[in-house]
Short mmCIF file of C-alpha atoms in Angstrom, two decimals:
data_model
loop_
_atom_site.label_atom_id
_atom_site.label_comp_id
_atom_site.label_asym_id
_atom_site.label_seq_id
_atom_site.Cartn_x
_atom_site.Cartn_y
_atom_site.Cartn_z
CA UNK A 1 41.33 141.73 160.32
CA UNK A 2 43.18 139.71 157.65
CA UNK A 3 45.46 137.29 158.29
CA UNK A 4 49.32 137.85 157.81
CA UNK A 5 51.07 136.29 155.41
CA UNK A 6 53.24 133.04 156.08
CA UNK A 7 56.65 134.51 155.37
CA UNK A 8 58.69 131.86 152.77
CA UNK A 9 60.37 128.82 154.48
CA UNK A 10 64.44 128.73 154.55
CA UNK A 11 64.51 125.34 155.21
CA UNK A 12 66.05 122.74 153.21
CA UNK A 13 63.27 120.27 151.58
CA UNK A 14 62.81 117.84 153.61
CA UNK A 15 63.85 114.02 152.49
CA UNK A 16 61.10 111.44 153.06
CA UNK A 17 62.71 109.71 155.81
CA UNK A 18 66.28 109.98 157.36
CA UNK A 19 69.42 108.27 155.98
CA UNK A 20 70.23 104.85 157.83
CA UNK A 21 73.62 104.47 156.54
CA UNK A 22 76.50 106.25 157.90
CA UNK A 23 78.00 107.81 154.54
CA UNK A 24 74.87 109.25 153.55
CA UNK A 25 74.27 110.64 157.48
CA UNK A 26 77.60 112.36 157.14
CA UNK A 27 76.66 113.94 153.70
CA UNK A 28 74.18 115.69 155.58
CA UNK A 29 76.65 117.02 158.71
CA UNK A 30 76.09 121.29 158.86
CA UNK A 31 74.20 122.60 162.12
CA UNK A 32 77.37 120.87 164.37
CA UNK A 33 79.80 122.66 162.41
CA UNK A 34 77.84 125.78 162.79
CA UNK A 35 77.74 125.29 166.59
CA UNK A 36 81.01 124.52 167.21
CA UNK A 37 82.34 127.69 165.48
CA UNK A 38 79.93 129.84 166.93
CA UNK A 39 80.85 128.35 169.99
CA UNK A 40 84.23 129.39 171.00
CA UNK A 41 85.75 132.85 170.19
CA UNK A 42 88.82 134.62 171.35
CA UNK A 43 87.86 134.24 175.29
CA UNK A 44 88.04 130.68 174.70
CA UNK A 45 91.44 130.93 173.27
CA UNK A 46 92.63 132.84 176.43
CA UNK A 47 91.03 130.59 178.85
CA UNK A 48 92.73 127.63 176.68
CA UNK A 49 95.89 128.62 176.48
CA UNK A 50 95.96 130.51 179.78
CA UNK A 51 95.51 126.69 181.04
CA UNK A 52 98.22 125.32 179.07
CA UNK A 53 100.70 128.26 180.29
CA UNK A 54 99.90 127.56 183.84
CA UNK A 55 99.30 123.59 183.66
CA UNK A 56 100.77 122.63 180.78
CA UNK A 57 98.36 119.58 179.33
CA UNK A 58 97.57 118.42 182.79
CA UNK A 59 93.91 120.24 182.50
CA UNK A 60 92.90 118.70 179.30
CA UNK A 61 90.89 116.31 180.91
CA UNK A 62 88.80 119.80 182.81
CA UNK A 63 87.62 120.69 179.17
CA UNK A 64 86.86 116.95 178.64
CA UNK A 65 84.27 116.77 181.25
CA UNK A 66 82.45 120.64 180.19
CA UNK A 67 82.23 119.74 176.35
CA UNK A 68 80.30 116.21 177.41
CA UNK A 69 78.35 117.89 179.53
CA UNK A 70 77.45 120.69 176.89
CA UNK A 71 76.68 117.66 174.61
CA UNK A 72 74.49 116.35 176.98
CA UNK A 73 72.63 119.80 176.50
CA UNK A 74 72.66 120.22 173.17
CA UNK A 75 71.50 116.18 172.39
CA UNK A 76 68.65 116.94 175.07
CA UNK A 77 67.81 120.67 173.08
CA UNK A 78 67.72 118.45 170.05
CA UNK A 79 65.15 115.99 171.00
CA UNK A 80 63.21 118.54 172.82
CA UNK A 81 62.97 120.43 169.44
CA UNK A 82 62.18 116.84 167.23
CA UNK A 83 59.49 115.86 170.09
CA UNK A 84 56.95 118.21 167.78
CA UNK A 85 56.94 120.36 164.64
CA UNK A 86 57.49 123.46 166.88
CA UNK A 87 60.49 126.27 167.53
CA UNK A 88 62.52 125.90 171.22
CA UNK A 89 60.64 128.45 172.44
CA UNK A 90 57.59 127.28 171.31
CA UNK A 91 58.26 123.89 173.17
CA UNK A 92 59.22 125.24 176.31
CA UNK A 93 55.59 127.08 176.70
CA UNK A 94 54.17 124.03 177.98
CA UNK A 95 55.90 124.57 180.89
CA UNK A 96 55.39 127.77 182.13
CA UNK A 97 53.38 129.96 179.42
CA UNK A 98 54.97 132.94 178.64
CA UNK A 99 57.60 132.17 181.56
CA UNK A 100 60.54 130.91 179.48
CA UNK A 101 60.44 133.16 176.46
CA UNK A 102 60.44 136.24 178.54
CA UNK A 103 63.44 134.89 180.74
CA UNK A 104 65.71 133.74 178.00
CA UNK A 105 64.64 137.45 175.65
CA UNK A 106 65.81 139.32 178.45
CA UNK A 107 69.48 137.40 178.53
CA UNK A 108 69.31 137.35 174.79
CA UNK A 109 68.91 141.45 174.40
CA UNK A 110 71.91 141.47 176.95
CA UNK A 111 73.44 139.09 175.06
CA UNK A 112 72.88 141.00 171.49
CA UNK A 113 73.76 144.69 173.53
CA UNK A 114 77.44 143.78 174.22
CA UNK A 115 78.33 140.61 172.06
CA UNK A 116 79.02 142.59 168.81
CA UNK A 117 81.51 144.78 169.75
CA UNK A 118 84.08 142.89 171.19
CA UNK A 119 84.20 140.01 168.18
CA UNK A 120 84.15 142.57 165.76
CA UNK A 121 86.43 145.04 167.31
CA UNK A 122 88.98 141.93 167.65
CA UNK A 123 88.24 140.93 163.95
CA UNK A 124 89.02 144.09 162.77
CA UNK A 125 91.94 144.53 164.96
CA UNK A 126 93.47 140.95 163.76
CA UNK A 127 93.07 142.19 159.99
CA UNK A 128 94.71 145.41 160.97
CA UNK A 129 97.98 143.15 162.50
CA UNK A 130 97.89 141.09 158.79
CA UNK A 131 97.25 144.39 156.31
CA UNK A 132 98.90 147.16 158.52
CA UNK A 133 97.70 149.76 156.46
CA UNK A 134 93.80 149.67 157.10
CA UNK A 135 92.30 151.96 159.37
CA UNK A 136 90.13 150.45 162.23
CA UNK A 137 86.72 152.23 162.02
CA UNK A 138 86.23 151.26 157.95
CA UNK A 139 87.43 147.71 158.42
CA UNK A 140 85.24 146.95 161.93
CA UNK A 141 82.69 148.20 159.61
CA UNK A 142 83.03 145.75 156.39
CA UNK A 143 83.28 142.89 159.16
CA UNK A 144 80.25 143.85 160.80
CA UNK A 145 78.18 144.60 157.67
CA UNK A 146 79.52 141.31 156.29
CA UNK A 147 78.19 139.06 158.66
CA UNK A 148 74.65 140.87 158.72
CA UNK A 149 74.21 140.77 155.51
CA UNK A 150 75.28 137.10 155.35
CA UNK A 151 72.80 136.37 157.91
CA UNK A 152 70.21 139.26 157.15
CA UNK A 153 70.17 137.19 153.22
CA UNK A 154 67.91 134.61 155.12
CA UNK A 155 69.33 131.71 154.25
CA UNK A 156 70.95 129.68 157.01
CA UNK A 157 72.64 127.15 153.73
CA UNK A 158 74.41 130.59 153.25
CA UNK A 159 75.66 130.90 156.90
CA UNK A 160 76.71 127.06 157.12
CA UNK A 161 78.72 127.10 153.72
CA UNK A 162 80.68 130.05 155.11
CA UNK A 163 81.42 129.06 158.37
CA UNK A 164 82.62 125.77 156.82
CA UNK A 165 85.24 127.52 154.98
CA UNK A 166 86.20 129.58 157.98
CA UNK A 167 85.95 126.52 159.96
CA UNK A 168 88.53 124.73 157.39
CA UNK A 169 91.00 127.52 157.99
CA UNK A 170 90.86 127.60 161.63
CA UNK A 171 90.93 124.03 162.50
CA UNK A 172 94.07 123.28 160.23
CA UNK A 173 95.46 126.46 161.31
CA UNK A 174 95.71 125.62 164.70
CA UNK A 175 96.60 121.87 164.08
CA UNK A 176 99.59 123.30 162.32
CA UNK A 177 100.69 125.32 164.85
CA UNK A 178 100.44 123.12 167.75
CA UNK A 179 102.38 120.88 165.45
CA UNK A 180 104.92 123.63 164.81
CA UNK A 181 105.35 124.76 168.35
CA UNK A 182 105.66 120.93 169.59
CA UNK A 183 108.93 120.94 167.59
CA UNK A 184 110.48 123.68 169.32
CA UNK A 185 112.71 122.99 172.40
CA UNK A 186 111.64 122.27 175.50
CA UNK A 187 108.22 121.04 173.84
CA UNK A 188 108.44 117.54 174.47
CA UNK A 189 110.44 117.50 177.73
CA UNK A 190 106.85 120.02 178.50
CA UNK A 191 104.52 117.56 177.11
CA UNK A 192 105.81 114.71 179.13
CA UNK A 193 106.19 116.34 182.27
CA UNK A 194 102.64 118.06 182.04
CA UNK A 195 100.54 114.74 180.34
CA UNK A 196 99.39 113.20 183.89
CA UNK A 197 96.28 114.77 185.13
CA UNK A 198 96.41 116.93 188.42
CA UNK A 199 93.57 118.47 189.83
CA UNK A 200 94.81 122.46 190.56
CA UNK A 201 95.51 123.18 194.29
CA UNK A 202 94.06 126.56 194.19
CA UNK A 203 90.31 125.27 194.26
CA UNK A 204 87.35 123.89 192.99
CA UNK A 205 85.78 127.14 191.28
CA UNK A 206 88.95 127.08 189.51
CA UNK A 207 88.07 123.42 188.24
CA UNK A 208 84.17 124.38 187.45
CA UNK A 209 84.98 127.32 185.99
CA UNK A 210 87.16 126.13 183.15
CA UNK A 211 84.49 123.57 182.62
CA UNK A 212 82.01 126.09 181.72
CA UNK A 213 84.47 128.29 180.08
CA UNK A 214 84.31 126.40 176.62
CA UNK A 215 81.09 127.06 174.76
CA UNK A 216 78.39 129.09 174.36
CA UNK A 217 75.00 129.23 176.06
CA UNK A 218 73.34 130.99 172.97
CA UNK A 219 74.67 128.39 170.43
CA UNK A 220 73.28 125.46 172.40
CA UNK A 221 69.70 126.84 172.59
CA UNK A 222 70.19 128.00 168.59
CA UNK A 223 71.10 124.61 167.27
CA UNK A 224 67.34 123.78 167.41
CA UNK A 225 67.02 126.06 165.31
CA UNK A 226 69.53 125.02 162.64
CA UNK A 227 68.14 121.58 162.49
CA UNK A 228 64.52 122.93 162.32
CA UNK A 229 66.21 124.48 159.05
CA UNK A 230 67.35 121.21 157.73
CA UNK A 231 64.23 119.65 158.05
CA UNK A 232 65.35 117.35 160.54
CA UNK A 233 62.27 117.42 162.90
CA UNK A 234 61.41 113.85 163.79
CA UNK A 235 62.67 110.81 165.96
CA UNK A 236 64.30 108.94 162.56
CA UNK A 237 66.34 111.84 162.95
CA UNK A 238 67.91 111.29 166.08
CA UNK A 239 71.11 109.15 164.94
CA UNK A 240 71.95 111.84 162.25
CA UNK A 241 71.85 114.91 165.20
CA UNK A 242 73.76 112.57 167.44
CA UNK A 243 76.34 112.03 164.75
CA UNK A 244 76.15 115.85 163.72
CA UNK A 245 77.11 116.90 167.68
CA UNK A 246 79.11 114.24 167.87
CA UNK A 247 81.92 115.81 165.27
CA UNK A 248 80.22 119.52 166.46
CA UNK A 249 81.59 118.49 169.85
CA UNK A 250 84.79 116.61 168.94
CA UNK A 251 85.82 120.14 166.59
CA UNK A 252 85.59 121.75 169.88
CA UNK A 253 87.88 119.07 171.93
CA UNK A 254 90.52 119.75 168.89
CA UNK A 255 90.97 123.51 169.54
CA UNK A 256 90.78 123.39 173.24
CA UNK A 257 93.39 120.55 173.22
CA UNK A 258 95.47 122.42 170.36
CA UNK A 259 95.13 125.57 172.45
CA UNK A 260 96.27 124.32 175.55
CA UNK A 261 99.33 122.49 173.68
CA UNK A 262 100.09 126.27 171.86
CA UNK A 263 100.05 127.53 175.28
CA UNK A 264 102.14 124.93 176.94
CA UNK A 265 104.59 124.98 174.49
CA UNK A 266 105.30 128.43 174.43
CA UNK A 267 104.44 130.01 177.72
CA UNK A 268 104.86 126.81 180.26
CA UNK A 269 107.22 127.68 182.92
CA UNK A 270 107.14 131.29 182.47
CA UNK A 271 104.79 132.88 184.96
CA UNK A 272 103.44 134.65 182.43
CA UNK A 273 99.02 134.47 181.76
CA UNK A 274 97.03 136.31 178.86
CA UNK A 275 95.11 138.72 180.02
CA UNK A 276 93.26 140.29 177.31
CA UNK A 277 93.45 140.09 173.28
CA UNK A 278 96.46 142.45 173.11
CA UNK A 279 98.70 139.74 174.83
CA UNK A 280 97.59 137.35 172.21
CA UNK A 281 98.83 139.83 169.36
CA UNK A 282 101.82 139.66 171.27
CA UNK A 283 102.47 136.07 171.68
CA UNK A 284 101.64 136.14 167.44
CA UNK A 285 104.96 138.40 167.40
CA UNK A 286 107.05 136.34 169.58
CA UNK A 287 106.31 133.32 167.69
CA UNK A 288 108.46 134.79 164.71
CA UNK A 289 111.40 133.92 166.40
CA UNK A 290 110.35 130.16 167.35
CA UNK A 291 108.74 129.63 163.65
CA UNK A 292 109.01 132.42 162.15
CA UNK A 293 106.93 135.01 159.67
CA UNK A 294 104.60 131.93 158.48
CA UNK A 295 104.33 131.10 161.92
CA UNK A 296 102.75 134.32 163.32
CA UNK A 297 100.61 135.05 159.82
CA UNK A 298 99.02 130.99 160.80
CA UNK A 299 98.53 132.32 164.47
CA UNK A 300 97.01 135.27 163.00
CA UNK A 301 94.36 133.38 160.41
CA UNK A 302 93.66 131.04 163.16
CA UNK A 303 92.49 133.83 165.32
CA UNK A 304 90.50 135.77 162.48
CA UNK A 305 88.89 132.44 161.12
CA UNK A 306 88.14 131.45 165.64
CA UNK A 307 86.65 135.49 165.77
CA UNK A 308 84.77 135.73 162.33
CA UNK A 309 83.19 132.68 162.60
CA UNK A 310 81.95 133.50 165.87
CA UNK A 311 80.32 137.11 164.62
CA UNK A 312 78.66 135.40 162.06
CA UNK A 313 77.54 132.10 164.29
CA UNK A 314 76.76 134.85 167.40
CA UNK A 315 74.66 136.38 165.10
CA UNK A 316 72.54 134.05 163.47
CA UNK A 317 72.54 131.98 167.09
CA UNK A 318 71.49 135.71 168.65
CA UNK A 319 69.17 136.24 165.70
CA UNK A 320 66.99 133.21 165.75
CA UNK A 321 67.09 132.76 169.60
CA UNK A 322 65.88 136.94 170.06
CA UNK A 323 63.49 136.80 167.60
CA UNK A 324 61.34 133.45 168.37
CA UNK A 325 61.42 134.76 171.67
CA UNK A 326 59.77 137.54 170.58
CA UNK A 327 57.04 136.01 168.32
CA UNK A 328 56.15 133.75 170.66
CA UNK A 329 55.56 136.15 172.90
CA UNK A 330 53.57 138.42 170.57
CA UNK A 331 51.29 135.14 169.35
CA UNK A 332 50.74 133.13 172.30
CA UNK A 333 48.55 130.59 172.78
CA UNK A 334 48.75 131.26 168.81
CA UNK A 335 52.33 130.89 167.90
CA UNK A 336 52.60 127.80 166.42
CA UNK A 337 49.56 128.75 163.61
CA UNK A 338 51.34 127.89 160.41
CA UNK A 339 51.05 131.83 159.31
CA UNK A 340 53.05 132.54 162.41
CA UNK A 341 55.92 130.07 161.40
CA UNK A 342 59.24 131.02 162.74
CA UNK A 343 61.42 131.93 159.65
CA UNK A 344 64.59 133.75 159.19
CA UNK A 345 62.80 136.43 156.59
CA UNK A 346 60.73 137.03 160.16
CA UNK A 347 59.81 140.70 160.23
CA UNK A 348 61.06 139.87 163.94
CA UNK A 349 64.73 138.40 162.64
CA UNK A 350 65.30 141.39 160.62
CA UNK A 351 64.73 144.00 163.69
CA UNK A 352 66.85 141.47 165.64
CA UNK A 353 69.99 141.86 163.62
CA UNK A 354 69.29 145.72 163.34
CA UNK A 355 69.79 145.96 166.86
CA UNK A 356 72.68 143.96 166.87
CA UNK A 357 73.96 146.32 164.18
CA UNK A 358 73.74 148.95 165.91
CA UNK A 359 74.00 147.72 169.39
CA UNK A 360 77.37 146.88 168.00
CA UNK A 361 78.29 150.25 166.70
CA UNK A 362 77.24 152.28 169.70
CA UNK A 363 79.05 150.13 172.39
CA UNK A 364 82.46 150.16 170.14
CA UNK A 365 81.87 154.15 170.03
CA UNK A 366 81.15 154.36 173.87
CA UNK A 367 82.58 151.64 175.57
CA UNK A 368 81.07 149.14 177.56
CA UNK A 369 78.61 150.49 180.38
CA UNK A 370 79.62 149.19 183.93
CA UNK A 371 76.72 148.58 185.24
CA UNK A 372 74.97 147.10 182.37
CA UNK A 373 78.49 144.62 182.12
CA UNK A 374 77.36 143.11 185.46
CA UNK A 375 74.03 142.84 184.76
CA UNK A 376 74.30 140.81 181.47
CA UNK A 377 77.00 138.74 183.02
CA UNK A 378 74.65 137.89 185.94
CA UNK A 379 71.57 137.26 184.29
CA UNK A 380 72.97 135.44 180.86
CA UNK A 381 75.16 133.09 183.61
CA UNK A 382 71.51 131.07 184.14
CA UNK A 383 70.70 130.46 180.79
CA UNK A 384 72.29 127.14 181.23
CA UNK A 385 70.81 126.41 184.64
CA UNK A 386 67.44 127.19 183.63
CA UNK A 387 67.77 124.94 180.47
CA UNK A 388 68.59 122.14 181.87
CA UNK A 389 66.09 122.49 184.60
CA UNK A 390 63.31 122.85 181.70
CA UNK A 391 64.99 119.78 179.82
CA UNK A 392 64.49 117.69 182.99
CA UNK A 393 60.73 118.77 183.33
CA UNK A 394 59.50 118.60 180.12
CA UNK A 395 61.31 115.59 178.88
CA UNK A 396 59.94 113.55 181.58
CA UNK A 397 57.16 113.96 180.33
CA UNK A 398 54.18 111.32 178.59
CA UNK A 399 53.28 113.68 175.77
CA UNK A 400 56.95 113.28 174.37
CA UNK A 401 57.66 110.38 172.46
CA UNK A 402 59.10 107.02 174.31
CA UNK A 403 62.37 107.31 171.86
CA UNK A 404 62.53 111.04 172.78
CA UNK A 405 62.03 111.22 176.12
CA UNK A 406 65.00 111.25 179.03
CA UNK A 407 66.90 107.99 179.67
CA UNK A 408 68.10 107.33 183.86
CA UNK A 409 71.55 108.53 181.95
CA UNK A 410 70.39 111.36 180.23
CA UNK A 411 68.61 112.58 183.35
CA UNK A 412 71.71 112.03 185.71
CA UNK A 413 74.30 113.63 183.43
CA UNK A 414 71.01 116.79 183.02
CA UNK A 415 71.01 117.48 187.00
CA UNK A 416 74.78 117.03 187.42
CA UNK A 417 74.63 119.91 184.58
CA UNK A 418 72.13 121.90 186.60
CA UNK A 419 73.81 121.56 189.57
CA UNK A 420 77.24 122.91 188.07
CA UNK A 421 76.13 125.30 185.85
CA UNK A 422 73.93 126.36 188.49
CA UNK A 423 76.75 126.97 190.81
CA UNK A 424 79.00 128.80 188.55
CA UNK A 425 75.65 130.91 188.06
CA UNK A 426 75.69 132.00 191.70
CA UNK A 427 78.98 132.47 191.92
CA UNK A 428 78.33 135.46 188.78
CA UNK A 429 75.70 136.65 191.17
CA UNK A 430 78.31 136.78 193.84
CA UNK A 431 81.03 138.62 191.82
CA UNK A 432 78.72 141.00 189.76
CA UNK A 433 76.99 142.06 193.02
CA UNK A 434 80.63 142.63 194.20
CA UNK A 435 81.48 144.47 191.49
CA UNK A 436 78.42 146.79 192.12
CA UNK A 437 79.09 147.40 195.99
CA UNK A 438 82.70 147.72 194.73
#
């Protein structure tokens, strides 16, 4: 039987050595950006500013502690992946075989089945509430077809100069409006009440589950796969990651403090919590008569720039995730052959973003399935658990290199993440097994 072709590399050419110097590090900054867009989406806008409604700035510190620990994940993912010219996936064979692939495609197919159609119903929804005259079905469409093909190109420069521009909108959009809001009255007298940090008196799964509540699972376990793209697959490469999820990580502490602050300002006091995405196309109204018709159109590109960018970051995190799963499946003890390269022109990647495609399309037609809803949320809650369990084992390890390998900090801040994510796992056990005897 003849071998298969090596399908053509996407990656950047790789430099001979990484930069030393900080100016020529930052030139190179891309897969942070990526992950910190495709990490938060409109939930984590509700969850934000739900905070800031309820607590005013008092709980800043909450998503202080869940982005360093998500850090600590995504450094650990990163030197996992440099550790050997390998995939994620590929790595996490040596512990386990098969084991971990098959766990993390089942969560990712969940993942893919329902992620779709709520970021691009929303997106769609958002352009409908800026251009009133364009009918839902042809516009969820465009979105949708927009970011596959963006992705589907095969080109993750493609995906990281878009999001950038995306990213530019949403991060000043949201700096403005905090800014705006703070100057209404009542803002300050808010802010200074609300500054000290409390800890809330309703509980301690309230606490741990606003730490887990900004960020994404998928786009932690992708990012190895956006370096592996930039060519940045040794130890001399460490500093530049670090540096790259350093900003990655401090993009996200902007928005969750500027969403907490928009929330504060404008709903403090109140009694009154977002429950769903239609409240936040309501507060977008109310805000014409604080700061009027700019105000709400800012509010409005904020969200569509915080929801696009996650389609097309979900995607392309989904996409490379699902589909190395897959071939490694298919090819081991074979899968890291050089014909068998993991690449996003992958016979694999392509089939991936079909069935997102269409995944998408059927569940906005249908609805979301009950019983498949608490499923996904129960099994995709341990992706974090069992990641940082694996990062503990196989990091540990003699066969990584001494610059790679765990530090007593690294391992430490890796079990307190296992331990909490772990938790918040069970307690998705607990409520989706509810829900079914419910």
């Amino acid at each position: 039987m003849p071998a298969e072709p090596t399908p053509p590399s996407t990656t950047e050419p790789a430099t001979t050595s990484a930069p030393v110097n900080l100016t020529a590090r930052l030139r190179l900054i891309g897969p942070g950006i990526v992950l910190a867009l495709a990490s938060v989406g409109a939930s984590d806008m509700i969850t934000t500013m739900n905070s800031g409604a309820e607590y005013g700035l008092a709980l800043i510190w909450v998503f202080t502690v869940g982005i360093a620990l998500k850090f600590v994940l995504s450094e650990a993912v990163s030197r996992l992946q440099m550790s050997g010219d390998r995939s994620l996936l590929s790595h996490l064979t040596r512990f386990g075989g098969r084991l971990f692939p098959a766990l993390f495609l089942i969560a990712e197919l969940l993942v893919g089945l329902f992620f779709g159609a709520g970021v691009v119903a929303v997106s769609a929804n958002i352009l409908q509430a800026i251009f009133p005259v364009l009918p839902f079905w042809p516009t969820a469409i465009v979105v949708l077809l927009s970011a596959a093909i963006l992705v589907g190109i095969g080109r993750y420069g493609i995906v990281e100069k878009a999001m950038m521009g995306f990213g530019i909108i949403m991060f000043f959009g949201i700096i403005a409006l905090a800014f705006s809001v703070f100057q209404g009255q009542g803002a300050q007298e808010i802010a200074a009440e609300t500054i000290v940090p409390v800890f809330p008196q309703a509980s301690i799964i309230t606490v741990m589950s606003l730490i887990g509540g900004v960020g994404g699972a998928t786009g932690i376990l992708a990012y190895s796969f956006w370096i592996r793209e930039k060519s940045w697959r040794s130890a001399d490469w460490k500093p530049v990651v670090r540096l790259d999820l350093l900003i990655s990580y401090g993009l996200v502490f902007v928005f969750a403090v500027a969403m907490s602050a928009v929330g504060a300002f404008i709903l403090y006091g109140q009694g009154f919590t977002i429950a769903d995405n239609d409240a936040l196309f309501a507060i977008a109204d109310s805000l014409i008569a604080s700061i009027g018709d700019v105000g709400r159109l800012i509010f409005l590109l904020s969200f569509l720039a915080v929801v696009y960018t996650s389609v097309l970051g979900g995607f392309s995190g989904i996409a490379y995730v699902t589909a190395d799963c897959i071939r490694v499946l298919r090819r081991y003890p074979h899968q890291d052959e050089a014909r068998f390269e993991m690449a996003a022109t992958s016979i694999e990647f392509r089939v991936v973003l079909v069935y997102l495609s269409v995944a998408t399309l059927i569940i906005m037609g249908l609805g979301r399935p009950v019983t498949l809803v608490l499923v996904y949320a129960a099994i995709s809650a341990f992706i974090l658990p069992v990641l940082a369990l694996a990062l503990l084992v196989i990091l540990n390890r003699s066969s990584v290199p001494v610059s790679l390998r765990n530090s007593w900090w690294s391992n430490v801040l890796l079990a307190v993440c296992l331990g909490l994510f772990g938790f918040l796992a069970v307690l998705q056990v607990i409520e989706s097994v509810s829900g079914f005897v419910g």
